[in-house]
Structures are given as structure tokens and as C-alpha cells.
Short mmCIF file of C-alpha atoms in Angstrom, two decimals:
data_model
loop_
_atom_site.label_atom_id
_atom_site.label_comp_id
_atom_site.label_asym_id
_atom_site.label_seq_id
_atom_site.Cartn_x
_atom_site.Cartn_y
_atom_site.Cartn_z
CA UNK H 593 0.46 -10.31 -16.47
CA UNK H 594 1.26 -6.99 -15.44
CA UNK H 595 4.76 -7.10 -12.82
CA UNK H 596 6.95 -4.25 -11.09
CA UNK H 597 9.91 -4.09 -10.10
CA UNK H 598 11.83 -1.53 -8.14
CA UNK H 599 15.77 -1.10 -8.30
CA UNK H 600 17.89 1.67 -7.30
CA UNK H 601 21.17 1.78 -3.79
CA UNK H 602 20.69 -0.52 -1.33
CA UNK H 603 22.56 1.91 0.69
CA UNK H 604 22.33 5.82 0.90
CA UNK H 605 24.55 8.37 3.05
CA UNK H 606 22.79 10.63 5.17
CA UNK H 607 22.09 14.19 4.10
CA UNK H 608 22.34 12.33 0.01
CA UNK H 609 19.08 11.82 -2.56
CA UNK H 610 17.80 8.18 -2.75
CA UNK H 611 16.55 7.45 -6.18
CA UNK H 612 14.37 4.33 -6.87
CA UNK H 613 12.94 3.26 -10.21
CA UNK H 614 10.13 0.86 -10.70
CA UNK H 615 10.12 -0.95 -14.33
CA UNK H 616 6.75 -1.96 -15.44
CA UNK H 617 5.75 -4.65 -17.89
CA UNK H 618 2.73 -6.02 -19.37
CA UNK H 619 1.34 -2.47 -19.08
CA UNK H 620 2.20 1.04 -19.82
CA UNK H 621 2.90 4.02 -17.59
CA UNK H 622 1.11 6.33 -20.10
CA UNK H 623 -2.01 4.46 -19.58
CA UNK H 624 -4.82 6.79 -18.72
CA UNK H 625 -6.08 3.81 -16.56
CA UNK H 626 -3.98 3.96 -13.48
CA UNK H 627 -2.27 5.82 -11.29
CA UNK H 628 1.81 4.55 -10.10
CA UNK H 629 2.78 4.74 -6.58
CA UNK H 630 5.18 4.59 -3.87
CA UNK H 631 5.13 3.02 -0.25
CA UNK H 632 7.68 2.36 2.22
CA UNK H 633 7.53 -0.06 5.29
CA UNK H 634 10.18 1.14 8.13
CA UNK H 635 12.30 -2.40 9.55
CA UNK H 636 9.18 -3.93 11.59
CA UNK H 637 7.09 -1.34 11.55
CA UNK H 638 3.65 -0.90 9.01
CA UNK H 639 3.40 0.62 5.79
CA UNK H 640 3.41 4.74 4.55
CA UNK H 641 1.85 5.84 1.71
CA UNK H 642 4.70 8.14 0.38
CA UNK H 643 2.66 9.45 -3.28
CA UNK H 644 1.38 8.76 -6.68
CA UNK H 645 2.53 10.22 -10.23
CA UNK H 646 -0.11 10.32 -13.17
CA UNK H 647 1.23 10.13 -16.56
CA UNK H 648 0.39 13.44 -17.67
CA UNK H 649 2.86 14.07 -14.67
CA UNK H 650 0.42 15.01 -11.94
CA UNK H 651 1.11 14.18 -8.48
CA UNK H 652 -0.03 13.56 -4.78
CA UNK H 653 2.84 13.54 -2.35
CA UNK H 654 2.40 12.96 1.10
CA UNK H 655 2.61 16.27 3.16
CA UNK H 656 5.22 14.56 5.85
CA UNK H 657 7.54 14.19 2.79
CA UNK H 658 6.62 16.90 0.74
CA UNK H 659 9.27 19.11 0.72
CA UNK H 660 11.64 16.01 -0.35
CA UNK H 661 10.14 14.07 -2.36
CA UNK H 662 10.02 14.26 -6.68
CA UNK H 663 8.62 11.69 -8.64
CA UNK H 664 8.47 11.28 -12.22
CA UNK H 665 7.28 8.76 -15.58
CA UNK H 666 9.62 7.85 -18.51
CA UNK H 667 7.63 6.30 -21.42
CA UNK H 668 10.61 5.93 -23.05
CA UNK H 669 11.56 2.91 -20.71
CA UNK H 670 8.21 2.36 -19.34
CA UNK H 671 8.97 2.73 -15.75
CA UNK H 672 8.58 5.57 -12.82
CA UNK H 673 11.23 6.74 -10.41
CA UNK H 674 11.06 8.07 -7.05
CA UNK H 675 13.32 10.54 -5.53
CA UNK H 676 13.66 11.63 -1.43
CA UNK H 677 16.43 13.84 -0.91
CA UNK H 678 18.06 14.75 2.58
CA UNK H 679 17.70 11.33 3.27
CA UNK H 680 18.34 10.54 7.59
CA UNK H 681 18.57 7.20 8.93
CA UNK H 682 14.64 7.29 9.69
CA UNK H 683 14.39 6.77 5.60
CA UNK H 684 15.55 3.78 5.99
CA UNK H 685 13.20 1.19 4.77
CA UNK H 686 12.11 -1.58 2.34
CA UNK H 687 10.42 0.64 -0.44
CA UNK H 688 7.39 -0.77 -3.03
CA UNK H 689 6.21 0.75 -5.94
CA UNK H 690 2.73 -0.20 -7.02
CA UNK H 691 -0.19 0.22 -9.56
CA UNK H 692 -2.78 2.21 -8.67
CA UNK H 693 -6.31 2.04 -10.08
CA UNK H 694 -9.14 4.16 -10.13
CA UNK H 695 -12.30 2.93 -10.05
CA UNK H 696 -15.14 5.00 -9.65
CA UNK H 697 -13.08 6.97 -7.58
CA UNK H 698 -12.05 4.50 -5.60
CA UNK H 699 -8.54 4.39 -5.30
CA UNK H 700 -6.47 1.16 -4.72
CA UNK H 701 -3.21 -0.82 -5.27
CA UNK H 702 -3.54 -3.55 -7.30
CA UNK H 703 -0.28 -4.67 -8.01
CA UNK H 704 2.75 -3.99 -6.01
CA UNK H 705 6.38 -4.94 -6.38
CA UNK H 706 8.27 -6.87 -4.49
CA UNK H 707 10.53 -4.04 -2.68
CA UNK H 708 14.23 -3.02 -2.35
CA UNK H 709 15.58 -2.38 1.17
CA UNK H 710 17.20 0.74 1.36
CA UNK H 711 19.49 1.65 4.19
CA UNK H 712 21.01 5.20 5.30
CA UNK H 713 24.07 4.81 6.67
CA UNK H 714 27.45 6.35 6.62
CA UNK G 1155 -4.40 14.24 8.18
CA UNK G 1156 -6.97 11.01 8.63
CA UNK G 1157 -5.48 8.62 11.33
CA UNK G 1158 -6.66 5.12 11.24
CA UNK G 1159 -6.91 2.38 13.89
CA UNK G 1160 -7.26 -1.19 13.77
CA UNK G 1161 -7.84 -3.41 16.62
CA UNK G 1162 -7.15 -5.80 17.51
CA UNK G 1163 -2.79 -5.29 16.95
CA UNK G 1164 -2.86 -9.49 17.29
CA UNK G 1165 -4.81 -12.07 17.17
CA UNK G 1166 -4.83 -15.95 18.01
CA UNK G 1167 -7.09 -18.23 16.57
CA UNK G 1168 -7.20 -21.89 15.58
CA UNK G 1169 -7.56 -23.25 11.63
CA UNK G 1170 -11.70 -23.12 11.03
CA UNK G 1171 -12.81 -20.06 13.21
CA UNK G 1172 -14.22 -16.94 12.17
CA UNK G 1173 -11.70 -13.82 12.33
CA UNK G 1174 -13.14 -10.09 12.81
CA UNK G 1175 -10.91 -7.17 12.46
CA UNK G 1176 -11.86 -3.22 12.95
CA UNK G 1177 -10.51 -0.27 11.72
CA UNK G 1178 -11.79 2.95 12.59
CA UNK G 1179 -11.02 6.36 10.70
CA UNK G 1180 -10.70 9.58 12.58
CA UNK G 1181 -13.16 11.29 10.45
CA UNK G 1182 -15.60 9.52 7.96
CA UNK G 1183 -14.24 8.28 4.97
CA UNK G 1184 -18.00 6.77 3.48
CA UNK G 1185 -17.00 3.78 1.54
CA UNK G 1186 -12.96 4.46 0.67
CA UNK G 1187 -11.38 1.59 2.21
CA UNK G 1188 -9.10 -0.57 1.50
CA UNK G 1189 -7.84 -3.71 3.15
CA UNK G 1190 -4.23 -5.83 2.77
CA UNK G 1191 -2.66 -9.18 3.29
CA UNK G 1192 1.04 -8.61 4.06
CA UNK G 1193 3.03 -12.04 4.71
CA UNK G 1194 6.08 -12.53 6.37
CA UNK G 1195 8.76 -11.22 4.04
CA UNK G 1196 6.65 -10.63 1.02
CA UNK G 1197 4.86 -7.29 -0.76
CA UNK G 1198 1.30 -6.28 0.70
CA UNK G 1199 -1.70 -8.30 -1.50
CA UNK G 1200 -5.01 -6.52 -2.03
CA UNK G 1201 -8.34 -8.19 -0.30
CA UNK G 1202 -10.47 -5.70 -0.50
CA UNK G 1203 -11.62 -2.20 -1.91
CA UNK G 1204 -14.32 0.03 -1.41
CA UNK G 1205 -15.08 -1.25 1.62
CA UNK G 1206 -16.59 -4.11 0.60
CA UNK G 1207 -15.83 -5.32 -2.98
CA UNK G 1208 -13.56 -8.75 -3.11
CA UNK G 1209 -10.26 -8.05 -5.47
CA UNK G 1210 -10.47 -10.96 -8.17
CA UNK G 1211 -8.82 -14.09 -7.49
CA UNK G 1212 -9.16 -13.72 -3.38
CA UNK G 1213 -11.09 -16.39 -1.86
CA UNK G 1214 -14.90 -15.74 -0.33
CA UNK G 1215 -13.18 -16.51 2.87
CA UNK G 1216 -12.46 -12.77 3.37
CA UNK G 1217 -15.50 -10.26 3.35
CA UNK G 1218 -15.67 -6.53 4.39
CA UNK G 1219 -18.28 -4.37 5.70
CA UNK G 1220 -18.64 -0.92 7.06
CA UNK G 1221 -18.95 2.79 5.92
CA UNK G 1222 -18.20 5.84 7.58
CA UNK G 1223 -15.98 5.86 10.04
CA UNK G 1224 -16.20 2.01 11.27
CA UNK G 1225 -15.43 -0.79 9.01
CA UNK G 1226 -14.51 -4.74 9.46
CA UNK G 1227 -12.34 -7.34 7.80
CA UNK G 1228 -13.60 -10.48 8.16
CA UNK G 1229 -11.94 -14.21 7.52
CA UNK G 1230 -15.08 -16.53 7.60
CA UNK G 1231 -12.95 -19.86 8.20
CA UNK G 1232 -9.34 -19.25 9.27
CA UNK G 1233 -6.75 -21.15 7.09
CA UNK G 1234 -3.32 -21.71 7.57
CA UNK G 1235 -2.47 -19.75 4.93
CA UNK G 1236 -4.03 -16.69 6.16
CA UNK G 1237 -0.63 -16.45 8.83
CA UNK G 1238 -0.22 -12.41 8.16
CA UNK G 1239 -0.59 -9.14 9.02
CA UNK G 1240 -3.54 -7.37 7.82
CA UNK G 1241 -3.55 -3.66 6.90
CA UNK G 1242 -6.68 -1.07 6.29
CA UNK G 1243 -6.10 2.20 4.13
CA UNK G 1244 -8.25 4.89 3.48
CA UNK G 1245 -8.15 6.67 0.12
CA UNK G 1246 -10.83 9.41 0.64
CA UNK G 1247 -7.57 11.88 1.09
CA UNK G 1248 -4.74 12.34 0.94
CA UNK G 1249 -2.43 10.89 2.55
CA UNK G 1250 -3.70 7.78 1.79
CA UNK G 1251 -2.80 6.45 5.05
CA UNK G 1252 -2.85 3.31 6.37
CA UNK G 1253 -3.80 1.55 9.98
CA UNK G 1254 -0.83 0.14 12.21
CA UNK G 1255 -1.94 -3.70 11.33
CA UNK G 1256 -2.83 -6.64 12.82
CA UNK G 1257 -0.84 -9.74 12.71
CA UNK G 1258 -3.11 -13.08 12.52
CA UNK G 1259 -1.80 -15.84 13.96
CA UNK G 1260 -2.89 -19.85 14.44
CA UNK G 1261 -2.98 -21.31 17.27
#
């Protein structure tokens, strides 16, 4: 049974870099199978799609975060990391990581984490 | 960027009756749609993908239909259980936005 689970600060200054990792078991980031992604859901509000790393290390970031956001895959621990830097108090969120699969080009998240509230505060 | 809207943003209906939900996409998206089941406190579940195929192990309560631009979630027999909010998401670009939800409640 394939599970995820994200860890990284519960709280971030402003203007700092929030870093999240998502540890995978019962499957491996370097599968050619899937795609691993990142979402975010704002206190009360729905869910953003924030991007998705391939493990040859190509992504898709979402252009509203662009210009801040890195993400990355480490066989080595099996797990995929997300990093937003210049972080404001609109960052603040619960954050999911999730397995994306690719179906006949259709995209989808399969299996999602359970999600780490981040907040940016001073 | 695609924009996505789902209507109603609640609902109230009683245990046994039939649920529709839209979601429209600002520019046609042909089949790549996805739909979630978010409950209270917990990570989003997939229901459906491509528009209409059922994700394995969700009941044959919850069907969706639709290509283009207009699609539809539908709960056949509500359940008590099925006390969410329900998102759409289109993957034809990206971003792979999502609609604003719609929270499902009994009656």
C-alpha cells in the first residue's frame, strides 16, 4: 500500500524559504509510472495546484508561483521536497503532497498525504 | 490560465436523493477532468478521472459525465457518509487548477 507523508516547519518567518518533504513508501520516486506533486489548501479556502516533479527531474510549476518555487527527487531516501521561498503570510496553508499518475494522458492524483499546516508568521 | 466553476457552492439534501453537481471550464478541456471528495479535516480522495472513469474502490454511487467545457458529478443515492466538499480539476494544462467546491450537506 503505497502512503505519503509530508514533514518539514510548522512555522515560517516572512520573507524566509519553506521547505517540505514528502517520504514515500510502498513505491519509488524513480518510477517511470507517476508523476509527484504538490497542493496547498489556504485556512478555509479550496485547494491550488502548486506543481509536479518527474524523476528524471522535469517539472511543471504553477505560473502564480513560478518564480519561487523549486522542487526536487532524492532516490536515495525515496521521497520529494518542495521549496517556496519569499514566503508572506498568504503562504500560509495546510500543504499535501501527492502521487500523480498518467494514464493515457490523463493526469490525476491518486494518492495524497495527509498534510502539514504551515504558518508564516513572525 | 483555465478557470473553473462549480455550482452549486452548497447543497442540502436528505440521506436517499440524487445529488448533481456542475463544473464548467473557461475553455474546453475534452475529457481531462477530475473530481474530489475532501472531508472535514482530512486529505482530498479521488472519485473520478477522465471525466467519467470511477477510481477503484469508490462506490457506483458517484458517476460523472460531460466533455468539453460542461461536466457533472453525480451521487445517485446520498449517504451520510458523503458529508463533504466536492472539488473538480482540470488537467488539460497547466495549471492544473481546480474549481472553488461545493460542500454537500444532509439535511
Amino acid at each position: 500500500q503505497v502512503q505519503l507523508q509530508e514533514s518539514g516547519p510548522g512555522l515560517v518567518k516572512p520573507s524566509e524559504t519553506l521547505s517540505l518533504t514528502c517520504a514515500v513508501s510502498g513505491d519509488s520516486v524513480y518510477s517511470a509510472d507517476y508523476y509527484w506533486g504538490w497542493i496547498r489548501q489556504p485556512p478555509g479556502k479550496g485547494l491550488e495546484w502548486i506543481g509536479y516533479i518527474y524523476y528524471s527531474g522535469s517539472t511543471s510549476y504553477n505560473s502564480s508561483l513560478k518564480s519561487r518555487v523549486t522542487m526536487s527527487v532524492d532516490k536515495s531516501k525515496n521521497q520529494f521536497s518542495l521549496n517556496l521561498s519569499s514566503v508572506t503570510a498568504a503562504d500560509t496553508a495546510v500543504y499535501f503532497c501527492a502521487r500523480v499518475v498518467v494514464g493515457r494522458g490523463y493526469y490525476h492524483m491518486d494518492v495524497w498525504g495527509k498534510g502539514t499546516t504551515v504558518t508564516v508568521s513572525s | 490560465d483555465i478557470q473553473m466553476t462549480q455550482s452549486p457552492s452548497s447543497l442540502s439534501a436528505s440521506v436517499g436523493d440524487r445529488v448533481t453537481i456542475t463544473c464548467r471550464a473557461s475553455q474546453t478541456i475534452s475529457s481531462y477532468l477530475n473530481w474530489y471528495q475532501q472531508k472535514p479535516g482530512r486529505a482530498p480522495k479521488l472519485l473520478i478521472y477522465a471525466a467519467s472513469t470511477l477510481q477503484s474502490g469508490v462506490s457506483s454511487r458517484f458517476s460523472g459525465s460531460g466533455s468539453g467545457t460542461d461536466f457533472t458529478l453525480t451521487i445517485s443515492s446520498l449517504q451520510p457518509e458523503d458529508l463533504a466538499t466536492y472539488y473538480c480539476q482540470q488537467s488539460y494544462s497547466t495549471p492544473q487548477s481546480f474549481g472553488q467546491g461545493t460542500k454537500v450537506e444532509i439535511k
